[in-house]
Coordinates of C-alpha atoms in Angstrom, one line a residue:
Chain A
M1 CA 12.6 18.9 -21.0
E2 CA 15.9 16.9 -20.6
K3 CA 15.1 13.3 -19.5
N4 CA 16.5 13.9 -15.9
E5 CA 14.8 16.8 -15.5
R6 CA 11.9 14.8 -16.8
F7 CA 12.5 11.8 -14.1
D8 CA 12.8 15.0 -11.3
E9 CA 9.7 16.3 -12.6
R10 CA 7.6 13.3 -12.5
L11 CA 9.0 12.0 -8.9
K12 CA 8.2 15.4 -7.3
V13 CA 4.6 15.3 -8.7
L14 CA 4.1 11.7 -7.5
H15 CA 5.6 12.3 -4.2
D16 CA 3.7 15.6 -3.7
T17 CA 0.5 13.7 -4.7
I18 CA 1.2 11.3 -2.2
Q19 CA 1.8 13.8 0.1
H20 CA -1.5 15.9 -0.6
K21 CA 0.4 18.7 -1.5
H22 CA -1.1 20.8 -4.5
T23 CA 0.6 20.0 -7.9
S24 CA 0.5 21.9 -10.8
R25 CA -1.3 18.9 -12.9
I26 CA -2.6 15.3 -12.3
A27 CA -0.3 12.2 -12.0
H28 CA -1.1 9.7 -14.6
F29 CA -0.5 6.4 -13.0
S30 CA -0.1 3.2 -15.3
N31 CA -2.7 0.1 -14.3
F32 CA -2.0 -1.7 -17.5
F33 CA -0.8 -5.3 -17.9
T34 CA -1.1 -7.5 -20.6
W35 CA -3.4 -5.4 -22.4
K36 CA 0.0 -3.5 -23.9
I37 CA 0.7 -6.7 -25.2
L38 CA -2.7 -6.7 -27.5
D39 CA -2.1 -2.9 -28.3
S40 CA 1.1 -3.2 -29.9
D41 CA 2.0 -2.3 -33.6
L42 CA 4.0 -5.5 -33.3
K43 CA 1.3 -7.7 -32.9
P44 CA 2.5 -10.8 -31.5
K45 CA 0.8 -13.5 -30.3
L46 CA 0.4 -13.4 -26.0
S47 CA 2.2 -16.4 -25.4
E48 CA 5.0 -15.3 -27.9
A49 CA 5.3 -12.0 -25.8
L50 CA 5.4 -13.7 -22.7
S51 CA 8.5 -15.7 -23.6
D52 CA 10.6 -13.1 -25.5
Y53 CA 12.1 -10.6 -23.0
G54 CA 13.6 -8.5 -26.0
M55 CA 9.4 -8.4 -27.1
L56 CA 8.4 -7.3 -23.9
D57 CA 10.9 -4.6 -23.9
R58 CA 9.7 -3.1 -27.0
I59 CA 6.4 -3.3 -26.4
Q60 CA 6.6 -1.6 -22.9
C61 CA 9.1 0.9 -24.8
E62 CA 6.2 1.4 -27.4
F63 CA 3.5 1.5 -25.2
Q64 CA 5.3 4.7 -23.0
E65 CA 6.0 6.4 -26.0
R66 CA 2.7 6.3 -27.1
Y67 CA 1.1 7.3 -23.8
D68 CA 3.6 8.7 -21.9
F69 CA 2.4 7.8 -18.1
D70 CA 3.9 9.0 -15.4
V71 CA 4.5 5.4 -13.5
H72 CA 3.5 1.8 -14.4
Y73 CA 2.7 -0.7 -11.7
D74 CA 3.4 -3.1 -13.8
P75 CA 6.4 -2.8 -16.3
L76 CA 5.8 -5.9 -18.1
G77 CA 7.3 -8.3 -15.7
R78 CA 4.3 -10.3 -14.4
N79 CA 3.6 -13.6 -15.7
L80 CA 6.8 -14.7 -17.6
L81 CA 5.9 -18.1 -18.3
K82 CA 9.5 -19.3 -19.5
P83 CA 10.7 -20.7 -16.3
A84 CA 7.8 -22.5 -15.0
A85 CA 7.0 -23.8 -18.5
L86 CA 10.1 -25.5 -18.6
L87 CA 9.7 -27.3 -15.4
G88 CA 6.3 -28.4 -17.0
G89 CA 4.1 -26.3 -15.2
N90 CA 0.5 -25.6 -16.3
H91 CA -1.0 -23.7 -13.8
H92 CA -1.3 -20.7 -16.2
L93 CA -3.3 -21.0 -19.4
V94 CA -2.6 -19.0 -21.9
D95 CA -5.0 -18.5 -24.9
D96 CA -4.1 -16.7 -27.8
E97 CA -6.8 -17.4 -29.8
Q98 CA -9.4 -15.9 -27.2
E99 CA -6.2 -13.8 -26.0
S100 CA -6.6 -14.6 -21.9
I101 CA -4.8 -16.1 -19.5
N102 CA -6.2 -18.1 -16.8
F103 CA -5.3 -19.2 -14.0
F104 CA -5.8 -22.8 -12.0
D105 CA -6.4 -22.6 -7.9
H106 CA -4.8 -25.3 -7.0
T107 CA -4.0 -27.0 -3.5
L108 CA 0.0 -27.6 -3.3
L109 CA 0.0 -28.2 0.7
Q110 CA -1.9 -31.0 2.0
D111 CA -4.5 -30.3 4.7
D112 CA -2.6 -31.3 7.7
E113 CA 0.5 -30.0 6.6
Y114 CA 0.2 -26.8 8.7
P115 CA 2.1 -27.8 11.1
A116 CA 5.4 -29.0 9.1
Y117 CA 5.5 -26.0 7.0
K118 CA 5.7 -24.4 10.3
T119 CA 8.9 -26.7 11.4
D120 CA 10.4 -27.6 8.4
R121 CA 9.4 -24.9 5.5
W122 CA 12.0 -25.7 3.2
G123 CA 11.5 -29.4 3.3
T124 CA 7.7 -29.0 3.0
S125 CA 8.2 -25.9 0.5
W126 CA 10.3 -28.9 -1.9
K127 CA 7.5 -31.5 -1.5
M128 CA 5.2 -28.5 -3.0
F129 CA 8.0 -27.9 -5.9
L130 CA 7.7 -31.3 -6.8
R131 CA 3.4 -31.6 -6.7
K132 CA 3.2 -28.5 -8.4
Y133 CA 5.9 -29.9 -11.5
P134 CA 5.3 -33.8 -11.1
D135 CA 6.9 -34.1 -14.4
L136 CA 10.1 -32.7 -14.0
K137 CA 12.6 -34.5 -15.5
Q138 CA 16.3 -34.5 -14.4
G139 CA 18.6 -32.1 -16.0
L140 CA 15.6 -29.3 -16.6
M141 CA 16.4 -27.7 -13.0
A142 CA 20.0 -26.1 -14.4
E143 CA 18.2 -24.8 -17.3
A144 CA 15.5 -23.4 -15.6
I145 CA 17.4 -21.6 -13.2
A146 CA 19.1 -20.1 -16.0
V147 CA 16.3 -19.2 -17.6
N148 CA 14.7 -17.9 -13.9
T149 CA 18.2 -15.4 -13.5
E150 CA 17.4 -14.4 -17.0
N151 CA 14.1 -13.4 -15.9
N152 CA 15.4 -11.8 -12.8
A153 CA 17.1 -9.4 -14.7
Y154 CA 14.6 -8.5 -16.7
L155 CA 12.5 -6.4 -14.4
P156 CA 15.6 -4.5 -13.0
Y157 CA 16.7 -3.9 -16.5
I158 CA 12.8 -2.7 -18.0
K159 CA 12.5 -0.2 -14.5
A160 CA 16.1 1.2 -15.2
K161 CA 15.1 2.0 -18.8
L162 CA 12.0 3.6 -18.2
A163 CA 13.7 6.1 -15.8
K164 CA 16.7 6.5 -18.1
E165 CA 14.9 7.2 -20.9
Y166 CA 11.7 7.7 -20.7
G167 CA 12.2 9.7 -16.9
C168 CA 9.6 7.2 -15.5
P169 CA 10.1 6.2 -11.9
T170 CA 9.8 2.8 -10.2
C171 CA 6.3 2.5 -8.4
Y172 CA 7.3 0.4 -5.9
N173 CA 11.0 -0.7 -4.3
C174 CA 9.6 -3.9 -2.7
L175 CA 6.6 -6.1 -2.5
A176 CA 5.5 -7.5 0.7
Q177 CA 2.8 -9.8 1.6
V178 CA 0.6 -11.0 5.0
P179 CA 1.5 -14.8 5.5
H180 CA -2.2 -16.1 4.5
E181 CA -1.7 -14.3 0.8
R182 CA 0.3 -17.1 0.1
F183 CA -1.7 -20.0 1.1
H184 CA -4.6 -18.0 -0.3
K185 CA -3.2 -18.2 -3.5
Y186 CA -0.1 -20.4 -3.7
Y187 CA -0.1 -23.3 -1.7
R188 CA -4.0 -24.0 -0.4
G189 CA -5.6 -22.1 -3.2
I190 CA -8.6 -20.0 -2.8
K191 CA -10.9 -22.6 -1.7
A192 CA -9.3 -24.5 0.9
A193 CA -7.8 -21.8 2.4
S194 CA -11.1 -20.4 3.3
L195 CA -12.2 -23.8 4.7
D196 CA -9.3 -23.4 6.8
L197 CA -10.2 -20.4 8.4
R198 CA -13.1 -22.0 10.1
R199 CA -11.2 -25.5 10.5
R200 CA -7.6 -25.1 11.3
K201 CA -7.4 -21.5 13.5
S202 CA -4.9 -22.3 15.6
E203 CA -2.5 -24.1 13.0
L204 CA -2.6 -21.0 10.6
I205 CA -1.8 -19.0 13.4
D206 CA 1.0 -20.8 14.4
A207 CA 2.4 -20.9 10.6
Y208 CA 1.8 -17.4 10.3
D209 CA 3.6 -15.8 13.6
A210 CA 6.4 -18.2 12.1
I211 CA 6.7 -16.9 8.4
M212 CA 6.1 -13.2 10.1
E213 CA 9.3 -13.9 12.1
D214 CA 11.5 -15.8 10.4
E215 CA 10.4 -14.2 6.8
V216 CA 8.5 -11.2 6.4
M217 CA 9.1 -8.7 8.7
P218 CA 13.4 -9.5 8.5
G219 CA 12.4 -8.7 5.0
V220 CA 10.3 -5.5 5.4
H221 CA 13.4 -4.5 7.6
K222 CA 15.9 -5.2 4.9
A223 CA 13.7 -3.1 2.3
L224 CA 12.9 -0.4 4.2
A225 CA 16.7 0.1 5.1
T226 CA 16.9 0.8 1.3
D227 CA 17.8 4.3 -0.3
T228 CA 14.3 4.3 -2.2
S229 CA 14.1 7.8 -2.7
E230 CA 13.6 7.4 -6.3
C231 CA 10.6 5.0 -6.2
M232 CA 7.2 6.2 -6.2
V233 CA 6.6 4.4 -2.8
D234 CA 8.6 2.6 -0.8
L235 CA 6.8 -1.0 0.3
M236 CA 3.7 -2.2 -1.9
V237 CA 1.3 -4.6 -0.2
P238 CA -1.5 -6.2 -2.5
L239 CA -4.6 -7.3 -0.6
L240 CA -6.2 -10.1 -2.4
A241 CA -7.6 -12.6 -0.1
H242 CA -9.1 -10.0 2.3
T243 CA -11.7 -10.2 0.1
M244 CA -12.9 -14.0 1.5
M245 CA -13.0 -12.8 5.0
N246 CA -15.1 -11.8 7.4
M247 CA -14.6 -9.2 10.0
K248 CA -13.3 -11.3 12.5
Q249 CA -11.1 -13.2 10.5
W250 CA -9.9 -10.2 9.3
E251 CA -9.5 -9.4 12.7
T252 CA -7.2 -12.5 13.2
F253 CA -5.3 -13.8 10.7
Y254 CA -4.9 -10.5 8.8
W255 CA -4.8 -7.2 10.1
P256 CA -2.4 -8.0 13.1
Y257 CA 0.2 -8.7 10.2
L258 CA -0.9 -6.3 8.1
K259 CA -0.5 -3.7 10.6
Q260 CA 3.2 -5.0 11.7
I261 CA 4.1 -4.6 7.8
L262 CA 2.1 -0.9 8.1
D263 CA 3.8 0.2 11.5
A264 CA 7.5 -0.7 10.3
A265 CA 7.0 1.5 7.5
L266 CA 5.7 4.3 9.1
A267 CA 8.2 4.3 12.1
A268 CA 10.5 4.0 8.8
N269 CA 8.7 7.3 8.0
K270 CA 8.5 5.4 4.5
T271 CA 5.4 5.2 2.4
V272 CA 3.0 1.9 1.4
M273 CA 1.0 1.7 -1.5
I274 CA -1.8 -0.9 -1.3
Y275 CA -3.2 -2.6 -4.1
L276 CA -6.7 -3.9 -3.5
E277 CA -8.6 -6.5 -5.1
N278 CA -12.4 -6.0 -4.6
S279 CA -13.3 -3.7 -2.1
L280 CA -11.3 -2.1 0.9
I281 CA -14.6 0.5 2.5
R282 CA -15.9 -2.5 4.8
F283 CA -12.0 -2.5 6.6
K284 CA -12.0 1.6 6.2
E285 CA -11.6 2.1 10.1
Y286 CA -8.4 -0.1 10.3
F287 CA -6.7 2.5 7.7
Q288 CA -8.1 5.8 8.9
D289 CA -5.3 6.7 11.7
Y290 CA -2.3 6.4 9.7
P291 CA -0.9 10.0 8.9
K292 CA -1.7 11.9 5.3
G293 CA 1.0 11.2 3.3
F294 CA 1.9 7.6 3.9
L295 CA -0.7 5.3 2.3
V296 CA -1.1 5.3 -1.4
L297 CA -4.7 3.0 -2.4
V298 CA -5.4 1.2 -5.7
P299 CA -9.1 -0.2 -5.3
E300 CA -10.4 -2.1 -8.0
L301 CA -13.9 -1.9 -6.9
D302 CA -14.5 0.8 -4.7
D303 CA -15.8 4.2 -5.7
V304 CA -12.7 6.5 -5.3
A305 CA -14.8 9.4 -4.2
E306 CA -16.4 6.9 -1.5
L307 CA -13.1 6.0 -0.6
R308 CA -11.8 9.3 0.0
E309 CA -14.0 9.7 2.2
A310 CA -13.6 6.4 3.8
V311 CA -9.9 7.1 4.1
P312 CA -9.5 10.6 3.8
N313 CA -5.6 10.6 4.9
A314 CA -4.8 8.1 2.0
C315 CA -3.6 9.2 -1.5
I316 CA -6.3 7.2 -4.1
V317 CA -5.4 5.9 -7.7
G318 CA -8.1 5.0 -10.1
G319 CA -11.1 7.0 -11.1
I320 CA -11.5 5.7 -14.8
T321 CA -12.7 1.9 -15.3
A322 CA -12.3 -0.5 -17.6
Q323 CA -15.7 -0.6 -18.5
L324 CA -15.6 3.0 -19.8
L325 CA -12.4 2.5 -21.4
G326 CA -13.1 -0.5 -23.3
R327 CA -16.4 0.5 -24.0
G328 CA -16.9 3.9 -24.1
T329 CA -16.3 7.1 -26.3
P330 CA -13.5 8.9 -26.6
E331 CA -15.6 11.9 -25.4
E332 CA -16.9 9.7 -22.5
C333 CA -13.5 8.8 -21.2
V334 CA -12.1 12.4 -21.4
D335 CA -15.7 13.8 -19.2
R336 CA -15.0 11.4 -16.5
A337 CA -11.3 12.1 -16.2
K338 CA -12.4 15.8 -16.2
K339 CA -14.9 15.0 -13.8
V340 CA -12.6 12.9 -11.2
I341 CA -9.9 14.9 -11.3
D342 CA -12.3 17.8 -10.3
Q343 CA -13.9 16.1 -7.6
M344 CA -11.0 14.2 -6.0
G345 CA -8.5 17.5 -5.8
D346 CA -5.0 17.0 -4.1
G347 CA -4.2 13.7 -3.0
F348 CA -5.5 12.0 -6.3
M349 CA -3.6 10.3 -9.1
L350 CA -5.6 9.2 -12.2
G351 CA -5.6 5.6 -13.2
Q352 CA -7.5 2.5 -14.3
N353 CA -9.7 0.6 -11.7
K354 CA -8.3 -3.1 -13.2
M355 CA -5.4 -4.8 -13.8
M356 CA -6.1 -4.2 -17.6
S357 CA -5.4 -7.7 -19.3
F358 CA -7.6 -8.3 -22.1
R359 CA -8.2 -6.2 -25.1
N360 CA -11.8 -5.1 -24.9
D361 CA -10.8 -3.6 -21.0
C362 CA -9.7 -0.5 -23.3
K363 CA -9.6 0.8 -26.7
R364 CA -6.3 2.7 -28.4
E365 CA -8.7 5.9 -29.1
N366 CA -10.1 6.1 -25.8
L367 CA -6.8 5.9 -23.7
L368 CA -5.0 8.0 -26.3
A369 CA -7.7 11.1 -25.4
V370 CA -7.6 10.3 -21.7
C371 CA -3.5 10.9 -22.3
E372 CA -3.8 13.7 -23.9
Y373 CA -6.1 15.4 -22.0
V374 CA -4.1 14.7 -18.7
Q375 CA -1.2 15.7 -20.6
N376 CA -2.5 19.4 -21.0
F377 CA -4.5 19.4 -17.9
R378 CA -3.0 22.1 -15.4
W379 CA -4.8 23.4 -12.3
Chain B
M1 CA -35.8 -37.5 16.7
I2 CA -33.6 -34.8 16.4
D3 CA -34.7 -30.9 17.2
F4 CA -34.5 -29.7 13.8
E5 CA -34.8 -26.1 14.6
A6 CA -31.7 -26.6 16.4
L7 CA -30.4 -28.4 13.1
A8 CA -31.1 -25.3 11.1
Q9 CA -29.4 -22.9 13.7
A10 CA -26.7 -25.2 13.8
M11 CA -26.4 -24.8 9.9
G12 CA -26.8 -21.1 10.3
D13 CA -23.9 -21.0 12.9
L14 CA -21.7 -23.0 10.5
D15 CA -21.1 -25.3 13.1
E16 CA -19.9 -28.3 11.1
D17 CA -19.5 -31.0 14.0
A18 CA -23.1 -30.4 15.2
V19 CA -24.4 -30.4 12.1
T20 CA -22.9 -33.7 10.9
E21 CA -23.3 -35.6 14.2
M22 CA -27.6 -34.6 13.9
L23 CA -27.5 -35.7 10.6
E24 CA -25.8 -38.9 11.4
K25 CA -28.3 -39.4 13.9
V26 CA -31.4 -38.9 11.4
M27 CA -30.2 -42.0 9.2
E28 CA -29.0 -44.2 12.3
E29 CA -32.8 -43.8 13.2
G30 CA -33.6 -45.2 9.8
G31 CA -33.6 -41.9 8.0
A32 CA -37.3 -41.4 7.5
D33 CA -36.4 -37.9 8.7
A34 CA -34.0 -37.2 5.8
P35 CA -36.6 -34.7 4.3
K36 CA -37.3 -32.7 7.0
A37 CA -33.6 -32.8 8.1
M38 CA -32.9 -31.5 4.7
E39 CA -35.3 -28.8 4.8
A40 CA -33.7 -27.7 8.2
C41 CA -30.6 -27.6 6.6
Q42 CA -32.3 -25.2 3.6
K43 CA -33.7 -23.2 6.7
G44 CA -30.5 -23.1 7.8
M45 CA -28.8 -21.6 4.8
D46 CA -31.4 -19.1 4.6
L47 CA -30.1 -18.1 7.9
V48 CA -26.4 -18.0 6.2
G49 CA -27.5 -15.7 3.7
D50 CA -28.9 -13.5 6.3
Q51 CA -26.0 -13.1 8.1
F52 CA -24.0 -12.6 5.1
Q53 CA -26.6 -9.9 3.7
E54 CA -26.1 -8.1 7.3
G55 CA -22.0 -8.4 6.6
E56 CA -21.5 -10.8 9.4
Y57 CA -19.9 -13.5 6.9
F58 CA -18.4 -13.0 3.7
V59 CA -17.6 -14.9 0.5
G60 CA -14.9 -17.5 2.6
D61 CA -18.1 -18.3 5.0
L62 CA -20.2 -19.0 2.0
I63 CA -17.8 -21.5 0.4
Y64 CA -17.6 -23.2 4.1
A65 CA -21.4 -22.9 3.5
G66 CA -21.3 -24.7 0.3
E67 CA -19.2 -27.5 2.1
L68 CA -21.4 -27.9 4.8
M69 CA -24.7 -28.7 2.4
T70 CA -22.7 -31.0 0.1
T71 CA -22.0 -32.8 3.3
A72 CA -25.3 -33.1 4.6
V73 CA -26.3 -34.1 1.1
N74 CA -23.8 -36.9 1.0
I75 CA -25.1 -38.0 4.7
L76 CA -28.8 -38.0 4.1
K77 CA -28.5 -39.1 0.0
D78 CA -30.3 -42.4 1.1
G79 CA -32.8 -41.5 3.3
L80 CA -33.5 -38.4 0.7
I81 CA -33.7 -41.2 -2.3
S82 CA -36.1 -43.5 -0.6
S83 CA -38.4 -41.3 0.5
E84 CA -41.5 -39.6 -1.0
G85 CA -41.1 -37.2 -4.1
S86 CA -40.4 -33.7 -2.4
G87 CA -42.0 -31.8 -5.3
T88 CA -41.1 -30.8 -8.4
K89 CA -38.1 -28.4 -8.2
T90 CA -37.6 -25.3 -10.7
K91 CA -34.9 -26.1 -13.2
M92 CA -32.3 -24.0 -14.0
I93 CA -28.7 -23.7 -15.8
L94 CA -26.0 -22.2 -13.9
C95 CA -22.4 -21.5 -15.7
T96 CA -19.1 -19.8 -16.1
V97 CA -19.2 -18.5 -19.7
K98 CA -16.5 -18.9 -22.1
N99 CA -13.3 -17.7 -21.5
D100 CA -13.2 -17.8 -17.9
L101 CA -12.4 -20.6 -15.6
H102 CA -13.2 -19.1 -12.5
D103 CA -15.9 -21.9 -10.3
I104 CA -15.5 -20.2 -7.2
G105 CA -18.3 -17.7 -7.1
K106 CA -20.2 -19.9 -9.3
N107 CA -20.1 -23.1 -7.2
I108 CA -21.4 -20.7 -4.3
V109 CA -24.5 -19.3 -6.1
R110 CA -25.5 -23.0 -7.0
S111 CA -25.2 -24.2 -3.2
M112 CA -27.4 -21.0 -2.7
L113 CA -29.9 -21.9 -5.3
E114 CA -30.1 -25.3 -4.5
A115 CA -30.9 -24.4 -0.9
G116 CA -33.5 -22.4 -2.3
G117 CA -35.3 -25.2 -3.8
F118 CA -33.5 -25.0 -7.4
E119 CA -32.7 -28.0 -9.3
V120 CA -29.3 -26.5 -11.0
V121 CA -28.1 -27.7 -13.9
D122 CA -24.6 -27.0 -13.8
L123 CA -22.4 -26.9 -16.9
G124 CA -19.1 -25.9 -15.2
I125 CA -16.5 -23.4 -17.0
D126 CA -15.6 -21.9 -19.9
I127 CA -19.1 -22.8 -21.7
P128 CA -19.5 -21.3 -24.9
A129 CA -22.9 -19.6 -25.6
D130 CA -24.6 -23.0 -28.4
Q131 CA -23.8 -25.1 -25.5
I132 CA -26.0 -22.8 -22.8
V133 CA -29.2 -22.2 -25.7
A134 CA -28.6 -26.2 -26.6
T135 CA -29.3 -27.3 -22.7
A136 CA -31.7 -24.8 -22.4
K137 CA -33.6 -26.0 -25.3
E138 CA -32.9 -29.7 -24.7
K139 CA -34.4 -29.6 -21.3
D140 CA -37.0 -26.5 -21.6
I141 CA -34.8 -24.5 -19.2
R142 CA -35.8 -20.6 -18.9
I143 CA -33.8 -19.3 -16.0
I144 CA -30.2 -18.8 -17.0
A145 CA -27.5 -17.5 -14.7
L146 CA -24.2 -16.4 -16.0
S147 CA -21.3 -16.5 -14.0
G148 CA -17.8 -14.5 -14.7
V149 CA -15.0 -13.2 -12.7
L150 CA -12.8 -11.7 -16.0
T151 CA -13.9 -8.6 -17.5
L152 CA -13.5 -11.1 -21.0
A153 CA -16.8 -12.8 -19.5
I154 CA -18.9 -9.8 -20.4
D155 CA -18.4 -10.1 -23.8
S156 CA -19.2 -14.2 -23.5
M157 CA -22.2 -13.0 -21.5
K158 CA -23.4 -10.9 -24.5
D159 CA -22.3 -13.3 -27.0
T160 CA -24.9 -15.6 -25.1
V161 CA -27.7 -13.8 -24.8
E162 CA -27.3 -12.9 -28.5
A163 CA -27.1 -16.6 -29.0
F164 CA -30.8 -17.1 -27.2
R165 CA -31.9 -14.3 -29.7
E166 CA -30.7 -15.6 -32.9
A167 CA -32.5 -19.2 -31.6
G168 CA -35.3 -17.5 -31.3
L169 CA -35.2 -18.1 -27.3
R170 CA -34.7 -14.9 -26.0
D171 CA -38.5 -13.9 -24.8
K172 CA -38.6 -17.3 -23.5
V173 CA -35.7 -16.8 -20.9
K174 CA -34.8 -14.7 -18.2
I175 CA -30.9 -14.5 -17.8
I176 CA -29.1 -13.3 -14.6
I177 CA -25.2 -11.7 -14.8
G178 CA -22.9 -12.3 -11.8
G179 CA -19.4 -11.7 -10.6
A180 CA -16.9 -9.4 -9.9
P181 CA -17.3 -7.7 -13.3
V182 CA -21.1 -7.2 -13.7
S183 CA -22.9 -4.1 -13.2
E184 CA -25.9 -1.9 -14.2
E185 CA -23.8 -0.9 -17.3
A186 CA -22.9 -4.4 -18.0
K187 CA -26.7 -5.4 -17.8
E188 CA -27.3 -3.0 -20.4
L189 CA -24.4 -3.8 -22.4
T190 CA -25.0 -7.6 -22.5
G191 CA -28.9 -7.5 -22.8
A192 CA -29.2 -9.8 -19.7
D193 CA -32.4 -8.9 -17.7
E194 CA -30.6 -8.9 -14.0
W195 CA -27.3 -8.8 -12.6
A196 CA -26.0 -9.6 -9.0
H197 CA -22.5 -9.1 -6.9
D198 CA -24.1 -11.6 -4.4
P199 CA -25.5 -15.0 -3.9
Q200 CA -28.7 -13.2 -2.2
K201 CA -29.7 -11.3 -4.9
T202 CA -29.3 -14.4 -7.3
V203 CA -31.3 -16.4 -5.4
R204 CA -34.3 -13.7 -4.7
V205 CA -34.4 -12.6 -8.5
C206 CA -34.9 -16.5 -9.6
N207 CA -37.1 -17.3 -7.1
E208 CA -39.4 -14.2 -8.4
W209 CA -38.8 -15.3 -11.9
A210 CA -39.4 -18.8 -11.2
Q211 CA -42.7 -17.7 -9.5
A212 CA -43.6 -15.5 -12.5
M213 CA -43.1 -18.4 -14.4
A214 CA -45.3 -21.0 -12.4

């Protein structure tokens, strides 16, 4: 098949799957992150690869040539460490011996700074920046900006290369997050953000409303206006902080903002992929009324068959666990693939339940066996 | 004297203002009722656990409950120290295993275990197997709770169970593993005795073990 034909064929399979149309074959979604580096025959150290764009490029291509996925959630553009490292950032801990990356939970926004963040977002952001990089030295900013520009150029480059050379459509055009996510993950940290849900309700809502109005929705509308016909989906919304919330908190601090994003995408006749840390099942009713062909759910802990039953209108991605890929045999992995493809039917992409990051998340022979099965599978 | 039932209920409702007000009153009155107040707080934590089981509370609420319990202990500290002994608690080890730096889940479990009457030796995060075994030997501890969030933690949990085996202590200790990546399969793989995704199960299992060991 010619490269362009390959691209068109993959895109059609992906789009048809999202629309719950019957396809001739099963779409295969890569949720592989830094495991690709550990699997590479180039055998780089994790820290070396993460700061070398040329090496990341070669590793991503090697991965695609070996396994031939239809689409990549992460084309190895995450956790690029160079700009932050230049500024003296130390929140990511890369351990080459253990082949692991850890991220420290940290508080950059002080307890009483929500009102300031609402009224003077850029001033408060600079304060946080200087707290994040307390050892920032004069003259490094220009160098860091240059490196960050290089970083920013890498993602479009590798996406275009995957499309052109391997016929892999880009997974999503634009990422949108509800406001609480930035506090949970970046500004307050998981613990402080969780305490704020009880201690600072009105301050949170004031800040979130302002962020939605000033930043999130203008960005979403801009993204929805672009031509994304060559992407698998238009928007990607990661759900991480919902894992901390009780139902009342979800209804107050999360769902109203998520609904605005989803409704805007629906009104624009676009599609949304939701990446789910932990589980979505307890919030299932919020997603059941969206039409078929609009939502793609990528769950971490939810069983895909249970999720299908809970949200039958959504396309589901997953079915193969890191536990199985890392600890099972090729036969067991293929048996699972057969079973889940048969069980799920249309509106399902085979994928992995974790952001595959560590060596023992997967064995090469297991993944090769699953890929071979998928590539030969026809309904 | 404060109403201890009301204190337990306020703790269960995670009403920070009411809890701190009542505890401060206990200390203003000399602190003699500090042990009773602590018992009421522990009852309140049971109510928190019940609400978690029923799906009313979620992980963020458990973090909040842990903070509230820490506040309670700090307020009552002097009264608790000067009171008569409050009985012998079962000691246990809790830590996040080697190669994993996550501590939020571990800290929630610690709060719930302490509220459940355990003396928790919290070794912290990124703890190698030999340190866990050495501590268990040194302090004669027989219940071990291993926490982790990364899939990488499964290997470290397995190493830890193996280290107990190599030290000839495997039959003497009970080991529970907890955190997002654990499962029945992970229990089998690591050789642990139990696994849990939620702190309630951890407390229940450790209580059963403690009673069986008594």
